[in-house]
Coordinates of C-alpha atoms and ligand atoms in Angstrom, one line a residue:
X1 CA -5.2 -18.0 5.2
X2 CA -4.9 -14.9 3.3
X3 CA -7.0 -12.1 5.5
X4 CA -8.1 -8.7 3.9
X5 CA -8.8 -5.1 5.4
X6 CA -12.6 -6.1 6.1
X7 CA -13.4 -2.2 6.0
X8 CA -13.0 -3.1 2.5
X9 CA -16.0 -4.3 1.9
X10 CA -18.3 -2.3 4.0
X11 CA -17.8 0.4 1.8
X12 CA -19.8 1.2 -1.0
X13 CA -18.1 -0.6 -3.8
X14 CA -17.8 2.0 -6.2
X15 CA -15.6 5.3 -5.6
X16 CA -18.7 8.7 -5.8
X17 CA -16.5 10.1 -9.4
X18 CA -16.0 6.6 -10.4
X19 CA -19.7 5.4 -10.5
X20 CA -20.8 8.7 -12.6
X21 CA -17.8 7.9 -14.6
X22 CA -19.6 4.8 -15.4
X23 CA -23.1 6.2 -15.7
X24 CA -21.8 8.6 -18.5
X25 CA -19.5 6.1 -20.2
X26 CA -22.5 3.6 -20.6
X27 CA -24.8 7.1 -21.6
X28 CA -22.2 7.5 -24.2
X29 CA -22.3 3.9 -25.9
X30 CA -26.1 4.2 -25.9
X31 CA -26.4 7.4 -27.7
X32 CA -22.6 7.6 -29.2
X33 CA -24.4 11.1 -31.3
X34 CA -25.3 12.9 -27.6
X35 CA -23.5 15.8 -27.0
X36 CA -22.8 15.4 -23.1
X37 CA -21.9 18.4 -21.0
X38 CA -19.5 17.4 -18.2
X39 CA -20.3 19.5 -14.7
X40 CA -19.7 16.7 -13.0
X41 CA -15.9 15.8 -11.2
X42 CA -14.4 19.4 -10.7
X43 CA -11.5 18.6 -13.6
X44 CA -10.1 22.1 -15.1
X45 CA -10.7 22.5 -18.7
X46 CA -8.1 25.4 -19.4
X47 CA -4.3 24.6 -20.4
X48 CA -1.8 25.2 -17.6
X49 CA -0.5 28.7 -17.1
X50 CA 2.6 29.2 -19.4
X51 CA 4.8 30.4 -16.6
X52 CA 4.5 26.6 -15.4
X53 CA 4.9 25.4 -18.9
X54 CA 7.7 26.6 -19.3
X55 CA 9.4 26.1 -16.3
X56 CA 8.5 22.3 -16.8
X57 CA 10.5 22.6 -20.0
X58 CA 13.7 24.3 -18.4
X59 CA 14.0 21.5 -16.0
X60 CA 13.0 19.3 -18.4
X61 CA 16.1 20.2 -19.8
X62 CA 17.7 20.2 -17.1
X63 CA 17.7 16.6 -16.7
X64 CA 19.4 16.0 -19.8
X65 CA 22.3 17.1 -18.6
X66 CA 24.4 15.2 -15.6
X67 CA 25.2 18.5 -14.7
X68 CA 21.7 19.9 -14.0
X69 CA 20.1 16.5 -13.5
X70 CA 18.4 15.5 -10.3
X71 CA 17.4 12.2 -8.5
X72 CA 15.6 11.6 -5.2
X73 CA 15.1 15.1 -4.0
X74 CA 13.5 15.9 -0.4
X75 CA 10.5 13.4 0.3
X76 CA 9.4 16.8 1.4
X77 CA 9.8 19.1 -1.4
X78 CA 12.2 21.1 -2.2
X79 CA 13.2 24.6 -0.3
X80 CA 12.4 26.9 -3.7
X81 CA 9.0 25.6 -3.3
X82 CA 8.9 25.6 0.0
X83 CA 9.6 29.0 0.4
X84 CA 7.7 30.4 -1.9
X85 CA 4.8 28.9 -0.4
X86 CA 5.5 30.2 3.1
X87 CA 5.9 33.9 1.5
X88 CA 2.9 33.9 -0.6
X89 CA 0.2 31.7 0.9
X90 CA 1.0 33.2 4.5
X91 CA 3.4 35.6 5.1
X92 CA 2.2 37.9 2.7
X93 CA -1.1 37.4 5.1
X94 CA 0.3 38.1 8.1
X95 CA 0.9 34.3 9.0
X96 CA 4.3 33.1 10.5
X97 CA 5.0 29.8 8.6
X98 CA 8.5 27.9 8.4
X99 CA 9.3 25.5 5.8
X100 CA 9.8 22.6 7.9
X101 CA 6.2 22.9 8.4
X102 CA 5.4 22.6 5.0
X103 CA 5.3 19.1 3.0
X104 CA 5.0 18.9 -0.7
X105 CA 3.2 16.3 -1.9
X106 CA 1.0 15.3 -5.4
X107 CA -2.3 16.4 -4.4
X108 CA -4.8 16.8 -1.7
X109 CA -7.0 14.0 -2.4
X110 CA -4.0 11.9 -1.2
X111 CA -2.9 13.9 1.7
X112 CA -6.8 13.8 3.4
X113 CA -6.7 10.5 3.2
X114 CA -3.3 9.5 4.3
X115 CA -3.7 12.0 7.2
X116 CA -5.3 8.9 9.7
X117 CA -2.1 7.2 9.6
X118 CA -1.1 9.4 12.2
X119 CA -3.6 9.3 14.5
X120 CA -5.0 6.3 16.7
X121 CA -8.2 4.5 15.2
X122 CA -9.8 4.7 18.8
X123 CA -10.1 8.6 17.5
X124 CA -13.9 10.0 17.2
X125 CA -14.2 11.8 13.8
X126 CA -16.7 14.4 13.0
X127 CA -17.1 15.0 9.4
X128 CA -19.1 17.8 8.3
X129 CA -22.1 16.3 6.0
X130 CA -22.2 17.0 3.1
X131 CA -18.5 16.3 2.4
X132 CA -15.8 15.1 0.1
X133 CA -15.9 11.5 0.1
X134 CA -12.8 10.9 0.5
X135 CA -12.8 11.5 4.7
X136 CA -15.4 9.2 5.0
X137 CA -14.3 6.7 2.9
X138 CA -10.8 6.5 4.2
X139 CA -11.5 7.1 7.7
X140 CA -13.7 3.7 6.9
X141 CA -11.2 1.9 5.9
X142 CA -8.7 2.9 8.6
X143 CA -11.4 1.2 11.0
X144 CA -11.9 4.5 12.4
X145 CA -16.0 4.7 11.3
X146 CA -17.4 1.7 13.2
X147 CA -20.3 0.2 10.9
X148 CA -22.5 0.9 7.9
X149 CA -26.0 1.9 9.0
X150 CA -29.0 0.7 6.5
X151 CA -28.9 4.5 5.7
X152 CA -25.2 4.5 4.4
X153 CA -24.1 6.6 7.8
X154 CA -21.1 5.0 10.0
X155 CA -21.6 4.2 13.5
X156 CA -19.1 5.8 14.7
X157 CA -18.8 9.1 12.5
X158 CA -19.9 12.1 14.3
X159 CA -21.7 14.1 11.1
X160 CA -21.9 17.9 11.1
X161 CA -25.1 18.3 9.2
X162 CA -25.0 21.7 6.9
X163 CA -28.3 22.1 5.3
X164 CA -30.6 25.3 4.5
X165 CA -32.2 24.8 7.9
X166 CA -28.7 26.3 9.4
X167 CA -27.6 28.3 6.1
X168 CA -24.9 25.6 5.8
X169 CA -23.3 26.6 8.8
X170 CA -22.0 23.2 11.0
X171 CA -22.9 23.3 14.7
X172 CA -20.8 22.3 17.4
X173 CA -20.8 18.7 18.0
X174 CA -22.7 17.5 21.1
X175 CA -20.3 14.8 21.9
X176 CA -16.8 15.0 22.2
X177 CA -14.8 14.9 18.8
X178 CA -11.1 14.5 18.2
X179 CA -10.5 14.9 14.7
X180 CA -12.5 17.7 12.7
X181 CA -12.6 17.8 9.0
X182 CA -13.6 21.0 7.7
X183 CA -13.6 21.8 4.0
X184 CA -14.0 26.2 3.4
X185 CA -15.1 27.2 0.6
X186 CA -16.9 23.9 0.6
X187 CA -16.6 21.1 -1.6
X188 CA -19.6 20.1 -2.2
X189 CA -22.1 23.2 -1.3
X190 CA -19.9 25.9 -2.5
X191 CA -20.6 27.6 0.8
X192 CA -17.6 29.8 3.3
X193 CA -17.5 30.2 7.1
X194 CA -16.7 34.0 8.0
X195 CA -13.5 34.3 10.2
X196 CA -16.4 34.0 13.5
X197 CA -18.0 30.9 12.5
X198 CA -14.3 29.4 12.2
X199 CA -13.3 30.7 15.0
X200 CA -16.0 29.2 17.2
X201 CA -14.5 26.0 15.8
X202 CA -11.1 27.1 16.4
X203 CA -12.0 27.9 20.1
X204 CA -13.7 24.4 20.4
X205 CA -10.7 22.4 19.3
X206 CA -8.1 24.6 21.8
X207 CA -10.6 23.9 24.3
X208 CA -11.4 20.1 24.0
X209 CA -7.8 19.4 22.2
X210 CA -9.4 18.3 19.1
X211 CA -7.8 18.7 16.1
X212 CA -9.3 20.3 12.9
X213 CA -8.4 18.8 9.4
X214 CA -9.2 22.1 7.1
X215 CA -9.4 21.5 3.6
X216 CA -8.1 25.1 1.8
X217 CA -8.2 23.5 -1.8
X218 CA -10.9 26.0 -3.1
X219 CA -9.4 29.2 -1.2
X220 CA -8.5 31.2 -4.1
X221 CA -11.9 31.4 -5.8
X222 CA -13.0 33.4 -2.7
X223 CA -14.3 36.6 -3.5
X224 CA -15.8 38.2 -1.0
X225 CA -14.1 39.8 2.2
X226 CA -14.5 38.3 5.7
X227 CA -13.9 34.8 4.3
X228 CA -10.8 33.5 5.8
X229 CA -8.4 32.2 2.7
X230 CA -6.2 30.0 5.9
X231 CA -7.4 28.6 8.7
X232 CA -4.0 29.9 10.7
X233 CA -5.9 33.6 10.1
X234 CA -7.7 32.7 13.2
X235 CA -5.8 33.2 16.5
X236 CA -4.3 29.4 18.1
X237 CA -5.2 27.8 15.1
X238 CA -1.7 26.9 14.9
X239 CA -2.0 24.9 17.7
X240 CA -5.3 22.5 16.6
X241 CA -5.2 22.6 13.0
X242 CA -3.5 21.0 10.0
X243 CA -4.4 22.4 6.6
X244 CA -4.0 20.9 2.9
X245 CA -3.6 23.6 -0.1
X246 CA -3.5 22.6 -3.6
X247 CA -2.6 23.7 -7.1
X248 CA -4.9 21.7 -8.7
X249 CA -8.1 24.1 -9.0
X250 CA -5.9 26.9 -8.5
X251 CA -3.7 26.5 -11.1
X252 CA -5.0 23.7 -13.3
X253 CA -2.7 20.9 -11.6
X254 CA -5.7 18.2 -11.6
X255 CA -3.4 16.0 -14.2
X256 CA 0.3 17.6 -13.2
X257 CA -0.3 16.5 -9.5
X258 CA 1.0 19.3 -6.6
X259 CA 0.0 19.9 -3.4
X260 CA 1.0 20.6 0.2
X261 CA 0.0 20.0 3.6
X262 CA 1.1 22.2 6.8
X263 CA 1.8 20.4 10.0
X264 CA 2.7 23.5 12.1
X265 CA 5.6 22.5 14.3
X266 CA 3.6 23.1 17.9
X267 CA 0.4 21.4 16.8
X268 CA 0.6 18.5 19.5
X269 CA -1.4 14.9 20.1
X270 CA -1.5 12.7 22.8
X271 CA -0.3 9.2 23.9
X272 CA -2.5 7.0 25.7
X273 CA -0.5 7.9 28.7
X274 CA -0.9 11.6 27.9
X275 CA 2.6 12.3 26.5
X276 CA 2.5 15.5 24.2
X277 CA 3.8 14.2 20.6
X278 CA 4.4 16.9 17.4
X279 CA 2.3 16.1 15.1
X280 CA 5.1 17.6 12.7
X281 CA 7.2 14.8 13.5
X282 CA 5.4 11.9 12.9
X283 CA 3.4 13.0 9.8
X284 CA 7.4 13.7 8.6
X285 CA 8.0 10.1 9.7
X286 CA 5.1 9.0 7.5
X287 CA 6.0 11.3 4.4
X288 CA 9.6 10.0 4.3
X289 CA 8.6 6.6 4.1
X290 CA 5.7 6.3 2.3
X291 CA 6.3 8.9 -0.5
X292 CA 9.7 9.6 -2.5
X293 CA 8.8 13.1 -3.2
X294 CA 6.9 15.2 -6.3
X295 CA 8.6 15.4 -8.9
X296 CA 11.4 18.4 -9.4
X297 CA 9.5 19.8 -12.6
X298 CA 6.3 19.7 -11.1
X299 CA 7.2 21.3 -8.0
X300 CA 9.2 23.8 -10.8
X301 CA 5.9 24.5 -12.6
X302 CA 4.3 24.9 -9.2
X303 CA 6.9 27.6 -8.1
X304 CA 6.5 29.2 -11.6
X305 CA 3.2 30.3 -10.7
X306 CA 4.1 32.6 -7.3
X307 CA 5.9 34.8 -9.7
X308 CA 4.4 38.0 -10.9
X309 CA 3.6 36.7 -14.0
X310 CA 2.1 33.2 -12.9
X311 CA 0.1 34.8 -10.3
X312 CA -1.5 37.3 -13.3
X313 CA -1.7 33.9 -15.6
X314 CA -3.7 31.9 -12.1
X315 CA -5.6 34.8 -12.0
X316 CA -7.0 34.5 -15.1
X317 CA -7.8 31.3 -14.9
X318 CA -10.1 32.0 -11.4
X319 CA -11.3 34.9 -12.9
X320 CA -12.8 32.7 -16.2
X321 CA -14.4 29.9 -13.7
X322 CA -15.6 31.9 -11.6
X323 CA -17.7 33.6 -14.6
X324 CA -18.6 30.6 -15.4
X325 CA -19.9 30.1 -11.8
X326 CA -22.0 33.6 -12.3
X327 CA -23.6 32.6 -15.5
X328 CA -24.5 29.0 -13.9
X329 CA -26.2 30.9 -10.6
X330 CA -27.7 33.4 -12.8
X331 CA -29.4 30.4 -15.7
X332 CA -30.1 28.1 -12.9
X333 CA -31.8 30.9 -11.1
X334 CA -33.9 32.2 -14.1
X335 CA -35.0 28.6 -14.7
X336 CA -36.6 28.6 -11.1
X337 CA -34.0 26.5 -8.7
X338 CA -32.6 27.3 -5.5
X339 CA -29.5 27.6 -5.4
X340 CA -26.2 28.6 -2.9
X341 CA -22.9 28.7 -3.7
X342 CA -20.6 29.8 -6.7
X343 CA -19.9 33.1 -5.4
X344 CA -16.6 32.1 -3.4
X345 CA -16.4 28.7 -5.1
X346 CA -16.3 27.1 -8.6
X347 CA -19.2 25.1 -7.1
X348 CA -23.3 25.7 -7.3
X349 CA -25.3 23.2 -4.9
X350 CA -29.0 23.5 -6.8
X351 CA -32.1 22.0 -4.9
X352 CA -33.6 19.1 -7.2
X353 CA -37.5 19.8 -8.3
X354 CA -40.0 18.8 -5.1
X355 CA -40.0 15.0 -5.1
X356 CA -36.7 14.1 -7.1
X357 CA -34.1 12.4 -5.4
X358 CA -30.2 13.5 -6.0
X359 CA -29.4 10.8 -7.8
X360 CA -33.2 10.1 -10.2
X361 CA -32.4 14.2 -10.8
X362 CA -28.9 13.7 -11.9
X363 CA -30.0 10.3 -14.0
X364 CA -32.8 12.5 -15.7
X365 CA -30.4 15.5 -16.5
X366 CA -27.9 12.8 -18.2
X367 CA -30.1 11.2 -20.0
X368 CA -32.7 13.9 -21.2
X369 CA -30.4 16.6 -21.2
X370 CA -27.3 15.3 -21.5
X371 CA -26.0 17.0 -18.6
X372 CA -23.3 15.5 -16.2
X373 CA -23.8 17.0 -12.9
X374 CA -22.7 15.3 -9.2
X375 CA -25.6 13.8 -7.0
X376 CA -25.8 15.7 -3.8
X377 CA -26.5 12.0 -2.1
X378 CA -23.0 11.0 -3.1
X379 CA -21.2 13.4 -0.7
X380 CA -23.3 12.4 2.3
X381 CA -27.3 11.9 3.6
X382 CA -27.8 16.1 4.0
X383 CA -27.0 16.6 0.4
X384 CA -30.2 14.6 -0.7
X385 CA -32.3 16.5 -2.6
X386 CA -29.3 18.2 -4.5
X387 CA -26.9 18.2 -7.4
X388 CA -23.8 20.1 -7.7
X389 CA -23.1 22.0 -11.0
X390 CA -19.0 22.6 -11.4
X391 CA -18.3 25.4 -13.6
X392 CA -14.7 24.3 -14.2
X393 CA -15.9 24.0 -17.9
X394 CA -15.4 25.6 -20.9
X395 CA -17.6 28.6 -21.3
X396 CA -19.1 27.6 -24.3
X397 CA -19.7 24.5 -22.6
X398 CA -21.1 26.5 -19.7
X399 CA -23.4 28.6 -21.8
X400 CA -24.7 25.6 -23.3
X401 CA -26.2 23.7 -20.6
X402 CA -27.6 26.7 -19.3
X403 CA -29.7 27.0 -22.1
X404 CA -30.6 23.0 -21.8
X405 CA -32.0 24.4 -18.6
X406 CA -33.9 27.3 -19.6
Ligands
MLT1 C1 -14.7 17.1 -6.9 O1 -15.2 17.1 -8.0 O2 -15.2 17.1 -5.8 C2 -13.2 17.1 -7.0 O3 -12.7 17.4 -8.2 C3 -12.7 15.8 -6.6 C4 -11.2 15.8 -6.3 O4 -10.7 16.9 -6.1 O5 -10.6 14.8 -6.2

C-alpha cells in the first residue's frame, strides 16, 4: 500500500497567501468592474533596479557564447556573490564572515523551510506567534509539531506570543526550547527587537544550546538606530544562530528568486550521544544534494546591486515603500485604528474595529472596499484581532485605499 506524510493532512489545506488568493480571484469574477487594491502578499510593485537588469543581460549574453557560457555552477553560489555579500552585509558592519559560510540559494521562503532537514524531529520548536507561516507549517510536516489542537495550535510547538500586552516583545520560553525562530523586523507585526531584547535571546540560546533561526529578510527597511540589521551584531551569536537574508524585498527579487542563508562554520549541534556536529557541514551536505544552484544571471543581477550604483538604485526603492508605509500609518491613524509597525518595515499590523474578527474584517474590506489586506489570524492565534496592510504597492495604489479608509 501506498503511505503518505500524514502531517499532510493535519494541516490546514490551504497555504495562508494561497486562500486570499482565492478569496480575491472569486471577488474578482463576482464584480469583474471592482477596482481591488492588493496590500495583501508583500509582492514588490516596482521594476528591478537597472544595475541588475543589465547585468542579467551581459550574462545573458554570455551564454550565447561557448566561450562565456556556464553550466552547473557551485550548488552554493558562486564566489563573486559570495563575496560581495560577506563585504557588504557584514564586514562593512564590523562582522567576520567567510564565504564558505554563506549559501546562495532562490529565496528565503525555501531556505526556512528546508532548514528542519538538518535537525532531529525529536527537536522542541518555539515559534514566535504571530509568525510567517511557513515555520509552522513546515515544521508540521517534518513531524516536528505533534498535533492540531481544536484552536489550530500544535501540541508540540512552544509559541512566543507578541501581542500589545508585551509591546510585541517575545518572552523567554518557560520550557526548554531547541530551535528558535525569530523573524526582526517582523513579518507580520512590522515590529524590531533593539540589540538588548536580542541579546537576551542570544544569551538564552549560548546558555541552553538552543539554536536561533533569525529571519533578516526585512532588515534593510530599518530606519531607526539601535535595531540590529544581523543577528551576528550581538556578541556569540555566531555560535547559536543561523540567519537567512534575501533580495527579494530588498531589491525587488520576489519573481527573479535570490537569497542566502549563513551557517557560520563554529555553530555546532548535538548527537544523541552528545557528539558536537557543524552545522555548516551538514546543511552543505543538504544544499549539494537537494539544490543544483541559482542560476548564474540571477546571482549576476544580485551582485549588480552591491555596487555603488545598485545600492543608490535599492535605495530608492526602500526609500519609495517605506513612504508608502508613512502615508499607510499616517491614513490609518487619521481614520481612528491602532496601529504599530511600518516605521522599520514595509508592514503596518492595524487592530480590527472592537468585535471584528481578522478574517470577517479582512472579508469586509474586500468586499466593501475592495481592499486586499492579510488576516492577522492567518499568521497565528495572537494576531486575531488584526490585519496587516503591506505598502509594497504602488503609491497611487497606496494613496488610494487610504482614502477608501477615510
Ligand atoms: C508575506 O507577505 O508575508 C511575504 O511576502 C510572503 C513571502 O515572502 O513568501
Amino acid at each position: 500500500m501506498k503511505l503518505i506524510n500524514e502531517n499532510f493532512i493535519k494541516i490546514p489545506a490551504t497555504y495562508l497567501f494561497s486562500e486570499i488568493a482565492k478569496r480575491v480571484n472569486l471577488l474578482q469574477q463576482q464584480e469583474p468592474d471592482a477596482q481591488i487594491i492588493r496590500m495583501g502578499i508583500g509582492d514588490v510593485s516596482l521594476p528591478l533596479p537597472d544595475v541588475s537588469v543589465d547585468a542579467m543581460i551581459k550574462a545573458a549574453e554570455e551564454q550565447r557564447h561557448s566561450t562565456t557560457f556556464r553550466g552547473y555552477g557551485p550548488e552554493q553560489g558562486y564566489d563573486f556573490l559570495r563575496k560581495a555579500i560577506c563585504e557588504n552585509d557584514y564586514h562593512s558592519r564590523g562582522i567576520s564572515m567567510e564565504m564558505d559560510e554563506v549559501f546562495v540559494s532562490d529565496g528565503s521562503k525555501s531556505d526556512t523551510g528546508n532548514i528542519g532537514d538538518i535537525f532531529s524531529s525529536d527537536n522542541k520548536v518555539a515559534i514566535t506567534d504571530p509568525s510567517y507561516p511557513v515555520y509552522v507549517d513546515t515544521n508540521a510536516m517534518a513531524g516536528r509539531a505533534g498535533e492540531p489542537g481544536e484552536t489550530g495550535a500544535w501540541s508540540n510547538i512552544v509559541y512566543l506570543p507578541c501581542n500589545e500586552a508585551n509591546g510585541f516583545v517575545p518572552e523567554l520560553p518557560r520550557e526548554e526550547v531547541d530551535l528558535i525562530y525569530l523573524c526582526y523586523p517582523n513579518n507580520p507585526t512590522g515590529t524590531t527587537l533593539t540589540h538588548a531584547q536580542l541579546k537576551k535571546w542570544v544569551d538564552y540560546a549560548r546558555e541552553k544550546k538552543s539554536i536561533i533561526l533569525f529571519d533578516a529578510a526585512y532588515e534593510a527597511f530599518i530606519t531607526e538606530e539601535n535595531v540590529p540589521h544581523s543577528i551576528y551584531e550581538l556578541e556569540g551569536a555566531r555560535e547559536v544562530a543561523i540567519e537567512f537574508r534575501s533580495f527579494s524585498k530588498t531589491a525587488g527579487f520576489t519573481g527573479t528568486r535570490c537569497a542566502y542563508t549563513v551557517v557560520p562554520r563554529g555553530l555546532m549541534a548535538y548527537t544523541r550521544n552528545g557528539d558536537a556536529i557543524a552545522l555548516n557541514r551538514l546543511w552543505n551536505r543538504r544544499h549539494t544534494t537537494k539544490f543544483n544552484g541559482t542560476s548564474y544571471v540571477v546571482q549576476r543581477a544580485a551582485e549588480a546591486t552591491y555596487t555603488p550604483e545598485g545600492k543608490a538604485q535599492v535605495k530608492a526603492l526602500i526609500g519609495y515603500y517605506m513612504e508608502n508605509a508613512r502615508i499607510i500609518r499616517e491614513g490609518l491613524l487619521k481614520a481612528g485604528y491602532t496601529i504599530y509597525g511600518g516605521i522599520n518595515a514595509p508592514y503596518v499590523w492595524a487592530k480590527a474595529p472592537a468585535g471584528m474578527s481578522s478574517w470577517g474584517y479582512f472579508d469586509y474590506l474586500l468586499k466593501d472596499k475592495h481592499l486586499v489586506t492579510t488576516p492577522g489570524a492567518g499568521f497565528g492565534a495572537s494576531g486575531e484581532g488584526f490585519v496587516r496592510f503591506s505598502a509594497f504597492g504602488s503609491r497611487e495604489a497606496t494613496i488610494a485605499a487610504m482614502k477608501r479608509l477615510e
